[in-house]
Structures are given as structure tokens and as C-alpha cells.
Coordinates of N, CA and C and ligand atoms in Angstrom, one line a residue:
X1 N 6.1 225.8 126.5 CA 5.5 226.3 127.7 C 6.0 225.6 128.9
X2 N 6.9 226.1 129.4 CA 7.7 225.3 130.5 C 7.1 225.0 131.8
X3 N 6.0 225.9 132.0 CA 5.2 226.2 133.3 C 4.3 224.8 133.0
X4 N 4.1 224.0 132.0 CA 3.2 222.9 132.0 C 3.6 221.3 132.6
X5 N 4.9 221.5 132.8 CA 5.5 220.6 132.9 C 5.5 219.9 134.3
X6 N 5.6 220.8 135.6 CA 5.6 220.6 136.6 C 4.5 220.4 136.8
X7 N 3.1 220.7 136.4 CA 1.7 220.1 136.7 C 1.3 218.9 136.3
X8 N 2.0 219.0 135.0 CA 1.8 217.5 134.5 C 3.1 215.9 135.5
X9 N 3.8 216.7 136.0 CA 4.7 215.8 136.6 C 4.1 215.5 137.9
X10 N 2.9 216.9 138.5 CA 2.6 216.7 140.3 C 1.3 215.9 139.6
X11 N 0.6 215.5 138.5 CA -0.6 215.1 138.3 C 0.0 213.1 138.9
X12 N 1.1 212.7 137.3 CA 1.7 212.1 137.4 C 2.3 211.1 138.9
X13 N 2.8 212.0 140.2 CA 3.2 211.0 141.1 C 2.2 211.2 141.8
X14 N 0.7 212.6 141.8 CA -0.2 211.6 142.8 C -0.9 210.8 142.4
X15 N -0.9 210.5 141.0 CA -1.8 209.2 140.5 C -0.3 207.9 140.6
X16 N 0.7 207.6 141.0 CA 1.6 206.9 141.1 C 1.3 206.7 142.8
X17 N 1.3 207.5 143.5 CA 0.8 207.1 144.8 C -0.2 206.9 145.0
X18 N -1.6 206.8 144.8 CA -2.6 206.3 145.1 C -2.6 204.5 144.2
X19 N -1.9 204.3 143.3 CA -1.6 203.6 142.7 C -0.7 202.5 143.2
X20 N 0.1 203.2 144.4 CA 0.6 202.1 145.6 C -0.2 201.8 146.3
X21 N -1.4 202.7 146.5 CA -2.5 202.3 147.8 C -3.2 201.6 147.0
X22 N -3.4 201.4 145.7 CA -4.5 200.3 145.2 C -4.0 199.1 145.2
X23 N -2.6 198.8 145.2 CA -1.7 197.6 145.0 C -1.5 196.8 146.3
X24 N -1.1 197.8 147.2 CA -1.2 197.6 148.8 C -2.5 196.4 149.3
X25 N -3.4 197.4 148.6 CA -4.8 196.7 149.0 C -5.3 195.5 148.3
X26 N -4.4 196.0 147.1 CA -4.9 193.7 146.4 C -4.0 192.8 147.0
X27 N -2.8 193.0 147.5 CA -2.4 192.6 147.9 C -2.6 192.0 149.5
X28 N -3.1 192.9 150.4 CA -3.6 192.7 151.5 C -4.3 191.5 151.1
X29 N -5.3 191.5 150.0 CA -6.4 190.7 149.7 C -5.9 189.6 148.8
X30 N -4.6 189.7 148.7 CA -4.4 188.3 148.0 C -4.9 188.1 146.6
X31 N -5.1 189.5 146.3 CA -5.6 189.7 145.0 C -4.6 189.8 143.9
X32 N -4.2 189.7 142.2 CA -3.5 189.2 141.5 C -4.5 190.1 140.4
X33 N -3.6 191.3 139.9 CA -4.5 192.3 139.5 C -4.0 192.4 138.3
X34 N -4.5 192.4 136.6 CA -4.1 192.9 135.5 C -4.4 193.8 134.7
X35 N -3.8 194.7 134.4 CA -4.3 196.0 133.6 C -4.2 195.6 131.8
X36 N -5.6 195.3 131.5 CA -5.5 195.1 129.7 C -5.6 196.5 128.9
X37 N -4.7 196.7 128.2 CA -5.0 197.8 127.5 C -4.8 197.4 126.0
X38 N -5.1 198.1 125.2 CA -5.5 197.9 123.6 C -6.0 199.3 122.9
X39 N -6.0 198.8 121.9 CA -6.7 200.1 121.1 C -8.0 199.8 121.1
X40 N -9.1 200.5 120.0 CA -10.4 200.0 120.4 C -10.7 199.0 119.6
X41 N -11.5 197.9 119.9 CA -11.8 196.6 119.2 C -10.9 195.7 118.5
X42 N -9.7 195.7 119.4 CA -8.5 194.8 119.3 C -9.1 193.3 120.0
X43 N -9.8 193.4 121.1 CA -10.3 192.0 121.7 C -10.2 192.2 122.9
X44 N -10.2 193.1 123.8 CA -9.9 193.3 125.5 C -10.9 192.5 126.1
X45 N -12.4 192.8 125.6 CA -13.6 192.2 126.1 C -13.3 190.7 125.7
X46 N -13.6 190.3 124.4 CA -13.4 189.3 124.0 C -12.6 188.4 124.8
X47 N -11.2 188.4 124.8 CA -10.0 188.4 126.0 C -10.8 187.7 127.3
X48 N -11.6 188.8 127.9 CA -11.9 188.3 129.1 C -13.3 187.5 129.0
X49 N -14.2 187.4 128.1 CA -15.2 186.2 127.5 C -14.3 184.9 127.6
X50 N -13.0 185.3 126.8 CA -12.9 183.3 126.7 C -12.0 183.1 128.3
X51 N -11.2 184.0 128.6 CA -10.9 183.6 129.9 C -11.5 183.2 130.9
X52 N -12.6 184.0 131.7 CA -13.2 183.6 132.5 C -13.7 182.3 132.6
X53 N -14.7 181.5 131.6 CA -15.1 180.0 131.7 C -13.7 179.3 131.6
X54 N -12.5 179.7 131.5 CA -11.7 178.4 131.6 C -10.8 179.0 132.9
X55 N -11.1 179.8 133.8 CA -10.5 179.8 134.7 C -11.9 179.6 136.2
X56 N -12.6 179.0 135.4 CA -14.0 179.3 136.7 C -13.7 178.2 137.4
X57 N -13.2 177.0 137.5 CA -13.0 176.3 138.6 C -11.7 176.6 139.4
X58 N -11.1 177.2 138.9 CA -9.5 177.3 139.6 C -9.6 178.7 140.5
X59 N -9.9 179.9 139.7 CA -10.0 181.0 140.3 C -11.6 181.7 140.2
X60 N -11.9 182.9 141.5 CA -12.9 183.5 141.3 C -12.2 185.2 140.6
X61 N -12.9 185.2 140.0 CA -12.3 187.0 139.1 C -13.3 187.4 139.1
X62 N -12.8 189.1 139.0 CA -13.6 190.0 139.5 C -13.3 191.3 138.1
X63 N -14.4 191.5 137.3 CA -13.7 192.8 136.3 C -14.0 194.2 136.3
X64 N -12.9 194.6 136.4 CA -13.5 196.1 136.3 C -13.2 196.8 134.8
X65 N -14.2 197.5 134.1 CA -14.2 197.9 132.9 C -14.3 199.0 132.6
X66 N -13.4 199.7 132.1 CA -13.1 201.3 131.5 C -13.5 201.5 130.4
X67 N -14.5 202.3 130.0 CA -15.0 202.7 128.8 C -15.8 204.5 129.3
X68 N -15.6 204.4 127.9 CA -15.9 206.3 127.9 C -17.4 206.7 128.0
X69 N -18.3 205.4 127.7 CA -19.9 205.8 128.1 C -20.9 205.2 128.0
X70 N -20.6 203.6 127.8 CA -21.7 202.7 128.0 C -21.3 201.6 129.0
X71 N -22.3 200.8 129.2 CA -21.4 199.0 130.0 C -21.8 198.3 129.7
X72 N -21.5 198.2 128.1 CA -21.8 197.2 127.3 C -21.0 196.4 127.6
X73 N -19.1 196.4 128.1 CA -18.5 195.3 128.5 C -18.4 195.1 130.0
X74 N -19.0 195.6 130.9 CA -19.2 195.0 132.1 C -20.3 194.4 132.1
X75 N -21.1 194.4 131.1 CA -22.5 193.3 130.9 C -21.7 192.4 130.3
X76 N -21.0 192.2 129.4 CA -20.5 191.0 129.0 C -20.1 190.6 129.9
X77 N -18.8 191.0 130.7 CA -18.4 190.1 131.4 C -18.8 189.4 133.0
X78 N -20.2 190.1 133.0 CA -20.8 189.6 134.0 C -21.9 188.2 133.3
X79 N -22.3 188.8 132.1 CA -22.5 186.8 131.5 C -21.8 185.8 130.9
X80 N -20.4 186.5 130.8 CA -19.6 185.4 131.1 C -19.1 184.7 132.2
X81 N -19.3 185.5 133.9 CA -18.8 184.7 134.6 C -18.3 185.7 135.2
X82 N -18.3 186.5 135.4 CA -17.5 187.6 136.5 C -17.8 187.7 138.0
X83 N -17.3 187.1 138.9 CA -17.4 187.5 140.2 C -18.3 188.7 140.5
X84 N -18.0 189.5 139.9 CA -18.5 190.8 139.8 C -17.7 191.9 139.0
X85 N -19.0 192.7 138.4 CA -18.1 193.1 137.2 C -18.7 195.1 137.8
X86 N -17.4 195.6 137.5 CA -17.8 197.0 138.2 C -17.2 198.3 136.5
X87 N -18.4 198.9 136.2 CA -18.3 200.0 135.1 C -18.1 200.7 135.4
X88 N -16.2 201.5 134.9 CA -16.6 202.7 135.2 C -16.5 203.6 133.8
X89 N -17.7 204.5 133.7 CA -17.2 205.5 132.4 C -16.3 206.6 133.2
X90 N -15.3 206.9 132.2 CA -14.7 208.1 132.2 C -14.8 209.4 132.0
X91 N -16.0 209.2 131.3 CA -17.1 210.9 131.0 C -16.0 211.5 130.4
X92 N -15.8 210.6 129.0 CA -14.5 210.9 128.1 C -12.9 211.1 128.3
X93 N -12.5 210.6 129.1 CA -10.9 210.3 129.4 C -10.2 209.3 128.8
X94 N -9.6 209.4 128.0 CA -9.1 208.1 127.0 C -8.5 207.2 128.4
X95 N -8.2 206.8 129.1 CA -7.4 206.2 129.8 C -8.1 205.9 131.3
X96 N -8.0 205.0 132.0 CA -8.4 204.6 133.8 C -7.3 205.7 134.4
X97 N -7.4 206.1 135.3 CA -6.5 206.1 136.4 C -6.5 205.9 137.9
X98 N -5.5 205.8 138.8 CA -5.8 205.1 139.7 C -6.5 205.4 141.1
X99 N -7.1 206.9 140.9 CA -8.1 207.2 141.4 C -9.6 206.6 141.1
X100 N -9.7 206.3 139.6 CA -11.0 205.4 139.2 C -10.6 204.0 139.5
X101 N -9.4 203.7 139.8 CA -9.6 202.2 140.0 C -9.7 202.1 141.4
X102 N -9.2 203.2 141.9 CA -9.5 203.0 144.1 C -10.6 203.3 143.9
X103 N -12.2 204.0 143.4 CA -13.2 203.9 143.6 C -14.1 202.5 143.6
X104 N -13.2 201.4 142.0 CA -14.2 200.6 141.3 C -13.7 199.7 143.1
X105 N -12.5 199.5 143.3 CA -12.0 198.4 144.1 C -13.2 198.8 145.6
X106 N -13.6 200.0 145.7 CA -14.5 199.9 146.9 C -15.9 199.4 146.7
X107 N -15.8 198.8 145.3 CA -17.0 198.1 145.1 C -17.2 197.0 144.9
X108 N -16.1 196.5 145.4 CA -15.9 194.9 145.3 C -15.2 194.4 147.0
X109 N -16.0 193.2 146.8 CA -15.4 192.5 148.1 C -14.4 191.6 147.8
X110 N -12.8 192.1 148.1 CA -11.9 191.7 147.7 C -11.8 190.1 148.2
X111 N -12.0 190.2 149.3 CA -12.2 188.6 150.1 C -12.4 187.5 149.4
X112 N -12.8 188.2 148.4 CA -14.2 186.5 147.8 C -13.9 187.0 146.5
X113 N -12.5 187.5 146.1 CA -11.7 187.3 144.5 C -10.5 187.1 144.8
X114 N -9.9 186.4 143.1 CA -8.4 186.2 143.6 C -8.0 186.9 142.1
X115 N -8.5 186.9 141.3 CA -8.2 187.9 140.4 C -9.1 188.7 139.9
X116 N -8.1 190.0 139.6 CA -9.1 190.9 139.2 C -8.3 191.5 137.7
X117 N -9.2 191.8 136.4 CA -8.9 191.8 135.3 C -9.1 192.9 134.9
X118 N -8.9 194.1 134.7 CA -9.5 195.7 134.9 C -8.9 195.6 132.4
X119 N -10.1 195.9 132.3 CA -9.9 196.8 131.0 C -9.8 197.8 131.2
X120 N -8.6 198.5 130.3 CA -8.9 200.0 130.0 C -9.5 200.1 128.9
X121 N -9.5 201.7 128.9 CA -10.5 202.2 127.6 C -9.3 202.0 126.5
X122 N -10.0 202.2 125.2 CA -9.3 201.4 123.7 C -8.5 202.8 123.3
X123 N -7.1 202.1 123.7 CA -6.5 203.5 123.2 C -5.3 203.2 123.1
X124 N -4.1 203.5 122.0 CA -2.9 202.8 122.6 C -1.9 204.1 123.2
X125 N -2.9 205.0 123.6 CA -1.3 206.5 124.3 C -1.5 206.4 125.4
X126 N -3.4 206.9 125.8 CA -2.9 207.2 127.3 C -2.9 206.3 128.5
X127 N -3.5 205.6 128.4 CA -3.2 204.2 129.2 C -1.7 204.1 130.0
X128 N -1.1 204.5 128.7 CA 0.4 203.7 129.5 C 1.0 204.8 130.0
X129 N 0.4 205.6 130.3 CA 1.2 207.3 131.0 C 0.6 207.2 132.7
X130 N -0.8 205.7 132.5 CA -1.3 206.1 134.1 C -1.1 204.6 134.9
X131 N -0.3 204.5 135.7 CA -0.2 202.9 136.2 C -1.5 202.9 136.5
X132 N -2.1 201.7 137.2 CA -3.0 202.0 138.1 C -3.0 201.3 139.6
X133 N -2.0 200.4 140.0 CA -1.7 199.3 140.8 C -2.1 198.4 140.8
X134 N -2.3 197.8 139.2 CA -2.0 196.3 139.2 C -0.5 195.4 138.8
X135 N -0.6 194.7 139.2 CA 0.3 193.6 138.9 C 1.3 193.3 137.5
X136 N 0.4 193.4 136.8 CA 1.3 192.7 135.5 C 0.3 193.9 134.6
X137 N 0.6 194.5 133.4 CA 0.2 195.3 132.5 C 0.6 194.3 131.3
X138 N -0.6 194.3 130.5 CA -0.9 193.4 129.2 C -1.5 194.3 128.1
X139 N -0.7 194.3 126.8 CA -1.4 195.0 125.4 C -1.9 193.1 125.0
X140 N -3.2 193.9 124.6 CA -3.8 192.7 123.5 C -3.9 193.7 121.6
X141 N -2.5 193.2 121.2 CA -2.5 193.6 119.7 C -2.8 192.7 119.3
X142 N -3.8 193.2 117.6 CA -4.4 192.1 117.1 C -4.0 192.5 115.9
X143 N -4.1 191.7 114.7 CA -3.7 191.4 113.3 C -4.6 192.6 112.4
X144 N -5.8 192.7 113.1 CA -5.9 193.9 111.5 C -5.7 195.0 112.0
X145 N -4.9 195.5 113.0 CA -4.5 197.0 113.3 C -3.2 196.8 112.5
X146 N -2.2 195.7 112.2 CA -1.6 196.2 111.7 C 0.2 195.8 111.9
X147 N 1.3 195.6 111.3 CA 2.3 195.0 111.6 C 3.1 196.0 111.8
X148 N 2.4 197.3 111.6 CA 3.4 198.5 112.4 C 3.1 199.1 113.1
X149 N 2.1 198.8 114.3 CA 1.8 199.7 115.7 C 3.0 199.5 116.6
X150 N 4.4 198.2 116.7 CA 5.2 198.4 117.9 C 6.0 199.7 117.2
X151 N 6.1 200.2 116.1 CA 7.3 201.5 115.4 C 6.2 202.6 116.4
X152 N 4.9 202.4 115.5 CA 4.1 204.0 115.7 C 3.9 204.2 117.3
X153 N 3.1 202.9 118.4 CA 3.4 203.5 119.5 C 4.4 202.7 120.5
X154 N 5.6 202.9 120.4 CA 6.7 202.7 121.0 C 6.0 202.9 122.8
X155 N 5.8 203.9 123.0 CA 5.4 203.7 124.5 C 5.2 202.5 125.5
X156 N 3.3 202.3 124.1 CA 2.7 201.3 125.1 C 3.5 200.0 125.0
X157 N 3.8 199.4 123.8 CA 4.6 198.2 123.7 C 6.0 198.3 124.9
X158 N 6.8 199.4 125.0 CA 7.7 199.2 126.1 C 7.3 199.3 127.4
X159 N 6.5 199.8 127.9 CA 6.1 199.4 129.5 C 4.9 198.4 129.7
X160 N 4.6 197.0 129.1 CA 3.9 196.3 129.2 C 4.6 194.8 129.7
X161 N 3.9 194.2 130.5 CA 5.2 192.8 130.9 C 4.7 191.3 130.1
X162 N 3.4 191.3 129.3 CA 2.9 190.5 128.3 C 2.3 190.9 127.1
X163 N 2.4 190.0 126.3 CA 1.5 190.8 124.8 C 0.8 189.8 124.1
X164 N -0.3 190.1 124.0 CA -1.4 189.0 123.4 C -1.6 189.6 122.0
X165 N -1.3 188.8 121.2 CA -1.5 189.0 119.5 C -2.7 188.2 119.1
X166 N -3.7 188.8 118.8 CA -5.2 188.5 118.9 C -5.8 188.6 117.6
X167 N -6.4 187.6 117.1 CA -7.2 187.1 115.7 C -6.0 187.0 115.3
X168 N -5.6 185.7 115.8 CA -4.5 185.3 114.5 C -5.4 184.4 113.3
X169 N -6.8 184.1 113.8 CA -7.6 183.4 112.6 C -7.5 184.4 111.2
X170 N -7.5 185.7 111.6 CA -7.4 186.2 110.0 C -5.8 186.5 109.3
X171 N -5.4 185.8 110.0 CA -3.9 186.0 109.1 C -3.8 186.0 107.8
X172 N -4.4 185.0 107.1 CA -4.6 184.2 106.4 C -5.2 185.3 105.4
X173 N -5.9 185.7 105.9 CA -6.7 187.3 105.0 C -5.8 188.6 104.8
X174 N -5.1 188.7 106.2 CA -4.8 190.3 106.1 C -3.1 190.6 105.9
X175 N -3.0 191.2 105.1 CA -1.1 191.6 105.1 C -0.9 191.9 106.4
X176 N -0.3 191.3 107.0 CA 0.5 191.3 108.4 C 1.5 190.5 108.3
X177 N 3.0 191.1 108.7 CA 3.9 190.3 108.6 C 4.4 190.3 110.0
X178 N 4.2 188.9 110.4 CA 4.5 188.4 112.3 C 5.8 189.0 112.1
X179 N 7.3 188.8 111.5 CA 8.3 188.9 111.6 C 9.2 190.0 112.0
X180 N 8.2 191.0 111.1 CA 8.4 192.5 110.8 C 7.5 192.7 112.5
X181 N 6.8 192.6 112.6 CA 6.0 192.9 114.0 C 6.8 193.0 115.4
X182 N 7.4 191.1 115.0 CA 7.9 190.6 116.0 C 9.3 191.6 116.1
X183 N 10.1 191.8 115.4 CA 11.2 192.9 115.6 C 10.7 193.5 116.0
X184 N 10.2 194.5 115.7 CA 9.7 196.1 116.2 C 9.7 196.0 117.9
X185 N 8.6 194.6 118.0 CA 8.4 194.4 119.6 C 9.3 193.8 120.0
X186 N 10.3 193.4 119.9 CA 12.0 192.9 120.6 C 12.5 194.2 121.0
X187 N 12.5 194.9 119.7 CA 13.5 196.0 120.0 C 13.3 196.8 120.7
X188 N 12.2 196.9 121.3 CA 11.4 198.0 122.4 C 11.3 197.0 123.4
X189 N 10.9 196.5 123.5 CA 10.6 195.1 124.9 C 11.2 193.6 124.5
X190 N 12.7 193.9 124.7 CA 13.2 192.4 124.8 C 12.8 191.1 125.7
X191 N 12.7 190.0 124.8 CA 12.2 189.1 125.7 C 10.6 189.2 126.5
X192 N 9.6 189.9 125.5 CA 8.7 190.3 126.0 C 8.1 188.9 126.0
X193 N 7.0 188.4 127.0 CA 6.6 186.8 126.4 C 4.9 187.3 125.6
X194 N 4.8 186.6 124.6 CA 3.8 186.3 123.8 C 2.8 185.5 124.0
X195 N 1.6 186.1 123.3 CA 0.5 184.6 123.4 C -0.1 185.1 122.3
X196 N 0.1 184.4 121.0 CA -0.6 184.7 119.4 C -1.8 183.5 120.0
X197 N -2.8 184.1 119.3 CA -4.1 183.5 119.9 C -5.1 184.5 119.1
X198 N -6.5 183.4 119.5 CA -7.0 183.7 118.6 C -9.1 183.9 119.7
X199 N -9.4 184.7 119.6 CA -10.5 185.1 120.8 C -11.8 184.0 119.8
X200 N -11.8 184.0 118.6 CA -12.8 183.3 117.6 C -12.5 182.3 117.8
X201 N -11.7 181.2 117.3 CA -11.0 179.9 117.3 C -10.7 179.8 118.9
X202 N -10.1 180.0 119.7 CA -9.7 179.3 120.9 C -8.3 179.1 120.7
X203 N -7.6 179.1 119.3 CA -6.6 178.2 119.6 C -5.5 179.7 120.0
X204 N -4.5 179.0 121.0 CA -3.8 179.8 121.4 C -4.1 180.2 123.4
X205 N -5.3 179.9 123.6 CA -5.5 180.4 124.6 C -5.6 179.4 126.0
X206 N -4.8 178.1 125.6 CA -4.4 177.7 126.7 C -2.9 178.4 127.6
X207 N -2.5 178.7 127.2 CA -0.8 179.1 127.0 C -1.0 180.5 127.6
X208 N -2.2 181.3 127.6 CA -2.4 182.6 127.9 C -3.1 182.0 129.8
X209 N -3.6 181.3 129.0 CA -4.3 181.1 130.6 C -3.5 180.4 132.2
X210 N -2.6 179.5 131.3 CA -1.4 178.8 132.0 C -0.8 180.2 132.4
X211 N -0.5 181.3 131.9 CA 0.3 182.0 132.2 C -0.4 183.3 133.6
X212 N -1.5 183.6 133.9 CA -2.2 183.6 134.4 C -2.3 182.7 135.4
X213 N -2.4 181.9 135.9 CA -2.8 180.9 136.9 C -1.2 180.6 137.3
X214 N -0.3 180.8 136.3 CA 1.0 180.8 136.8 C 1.8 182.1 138.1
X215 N 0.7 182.9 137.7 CA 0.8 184.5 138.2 C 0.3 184.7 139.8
X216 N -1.0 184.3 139.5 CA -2.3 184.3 140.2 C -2.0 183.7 141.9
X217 N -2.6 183.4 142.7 CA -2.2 183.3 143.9 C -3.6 182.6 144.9
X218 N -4.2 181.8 144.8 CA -5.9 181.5 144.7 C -5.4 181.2 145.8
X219 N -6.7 181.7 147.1 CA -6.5 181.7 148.3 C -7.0 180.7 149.3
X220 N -8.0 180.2 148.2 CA -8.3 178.7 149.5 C -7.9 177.3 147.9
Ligands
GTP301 N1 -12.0 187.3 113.7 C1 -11.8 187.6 115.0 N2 -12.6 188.6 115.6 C2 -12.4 188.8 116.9 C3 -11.5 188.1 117.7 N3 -11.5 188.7 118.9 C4 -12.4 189.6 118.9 N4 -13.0 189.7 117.7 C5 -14.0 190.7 117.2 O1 -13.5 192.0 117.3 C6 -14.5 192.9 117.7 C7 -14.1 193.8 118.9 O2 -14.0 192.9 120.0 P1 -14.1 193.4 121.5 O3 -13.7 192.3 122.4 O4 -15.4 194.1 121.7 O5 -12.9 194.5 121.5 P2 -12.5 195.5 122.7 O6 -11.0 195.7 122.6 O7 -13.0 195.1 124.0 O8 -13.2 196.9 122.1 P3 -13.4 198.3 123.0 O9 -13.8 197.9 124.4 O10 -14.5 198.9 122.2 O11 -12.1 199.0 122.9 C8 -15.8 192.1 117.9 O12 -16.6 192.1 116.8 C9 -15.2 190.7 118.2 O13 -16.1 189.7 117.8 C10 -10.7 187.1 117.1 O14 -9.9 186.4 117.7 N5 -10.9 186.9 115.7
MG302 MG1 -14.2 196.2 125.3

């Protein structure tokens, strides 16, 4: 159906331009924006539980959270420590786009954040078809999805600029082979940088957070 293609291309660059206007504006604001995407219950929430308390003296963060119809994780991560935490459901859209992120951003006073941590909804296709105008784009893969998601979704693993390997505490339990993984994700994203880490244990999550604050830009 060749007639589908041009719609789907004019959808594509006006969500790519509004997507400069969301970028524009964290930027104005000195804001230092990450888009987490994952599949579902890989650790995106989790992720930003253990982050937040170990970035609360250095930086103020602000989350915004994509999910298809509850705010169960923008309640989490408002008792973990969120500047302010903004839900948006998608009223079923597997993915944010950057029309829902220029909405969540008018509900935040950019002034009085220096990072902002946006989950998407748990999915590993469509996420990576929508920028949204953040900064850095991060998959958090974790150990019982599996040592062959970089083969099956090639996409998301190639347009991401970090990758968090999450519950490495159950290694020890689950047939996962790091090695076989770690190829897959070279060969699609060379030189991609890593953070094996662990959201239960802690261990791992200095090196995630150094990397982050390495990023980041804190304004006073
Ligand atoms: N063993 C182990 N469990 C973890 C770890 N991180 C998260 N979990 C568990 O994994 C489950 C899903 O975690 P969430 O943080 O809700 O995952 P999510 O990616 O935000 O899920 P959705 O938002 O539903 O897509 C929960 O039961 C967590 O307790 C970890 O490092 N180790
Ligand atoms: Mg979540």
C-alpha cells in the first residue's frame, strides 16, 4: 500500500519537529533530559527509585512517566524524591511522543529542575520510531528477558546512546549468556557504554549515576 507511506513519513517529521521545540526548551532551562525505554518490567521505575536518592543532593529531577493507564509509577517516583513527577497515560499508545512530552513539560517549572528523567511506556518497538527531545536515549535490558533481544529488536538497541543491563543479581539463576548478548549489542551499537547493574542489590549503580552527573549540567 504505497499511499501509507507518505502519512506515516508527514506523522514522523511533525513529531521530529515539535521534538526540537521540546529540546530547545530544556535547554533554555538548562535542563539535561533522558528518555528510558524498556520493555515492560525490565526496571525503568525501579531505575529511577534507586537514582533519585543518590542524586538528591547534587541535582533536583523532575519525572515524567508514560504508561497506558494507571500512575502507579509517577506515584513511585514522587516517594522517591521527584521534584515533581508528571503522568501521562497514553489511552493505549505503546510509545510517548513528543506532543505528550511538550504537554507533560508545561507542567513542570523548568527553573527549579536540572534533570528530567521521562519513562516510556514498556515496549521495545515503538518508542524508538518517536524521539521526543531529550538528550541522551537509554534502554534498560535486564537478564530474564533474555540474551537474545539485541538479534530480535535490532531497532531499539541501535538508536540508543546508553544501555543498562538490569538484575544482574539473577544471573546466577537464569541462562543468560553476557557474551552472546554483549556481541549482538556491539554489532548494532558499537562502543555502546554499559552499566550491568543491579536495581535489588545496588551493586553497579554508582557508575550509572557518575555517568549522569557527568551529563547533567546543575545550575546553581
Ligand atoms: N531481582 C531483581 N528484580 C528487579 C530488579 N529491578 C527491578 N526488579 C523487579 O522487576 C519488577 C518490575 O520492575 P519495574 O521497575 O516496575 O519495571 P518497569 O520497567 O518500570 O515496568 P513497566 O513500567 O510496567 O514497564 C518489579 O517486581 C521489581 O521489583 C533487579 O535489579 N533485580
Ligand atoms: Mg514502570
Amino acid at each position: 500500500m504505497p499511499e501509507r507511506i507518505p502519512v506515516v513519513e508527514r506523522i514522523l517529521s511533525a513529531n521530529d519537529k515539535l521534538a526540537e521545540e521540546n529540546k530547545s526548551q530544556l535547554d533554555a532551562a538548562q535542563v539535561f533530559a533522558v528518555n528510558l525505554m524498556a520493555s515492560p518490567g525490565a526496571g525503568k521505575t525501579s531505575l529511577i527509585e534507586q537514582t533519585l536518592p543518590r542524586l538528591a543532593e547534587k541535582l533536583r529531577v523532575a519525572v515524567v512517566d508514560g504508561d497506558i493507564a494507571t500512575s502507579i509509577d509517577a506515584d513511585r517516583a514522587s516517594a522517591a524524591g521527584a521534584t515533581t513527577a508528571v503522568q501521562i497515560n497514553t489511552g493505549g499508545e505503546c510509545h510517548l511522543d513528543a506532543v505528550m512530552l511538550h504537554q507533560a513539560l508545561g507542567q513542570i517549572d523548568l527553573s527549579t529542575v536540572d534533570m528530567l528523567l521521562v519513562e516510556n511506556v514498556g515496549n521495545l518497538v515503538c518508542p524508538a520510531s518517536f524521539v521526543l527531545g531529550t538528550h541522551k536515549s537509554v534502554l534498560v535490558a535486564s537478564v530474564p528477558e533474555g540474551d537474545d533481544k539485541p538479534y530480535k529488536y535490532p531497532g531499539m538497541y541501535r538508536g540508543v546512546d546508553a544501555l543498562v543491563i538490569n538484575k544482574v543479581d539473577l544471573l546466577p539463576y537464569i541462562d543468560f549468556k553476557m557474551d552472546y548478548f554483549r556481541k549482538g549489542v556491539e554489532a548494532l551499537n558499537p562502543g555502546l557504554v554499559t552499566f550491568p547493574l543491579s536495581c535489588r542489590t545496588g551493586e553497579g549503580l554508582e557508575a550509572w549515576i557518575d555517568w549522569l552527573l557527568e551529563n547533567a549540567n546543575p545550575k546553581s
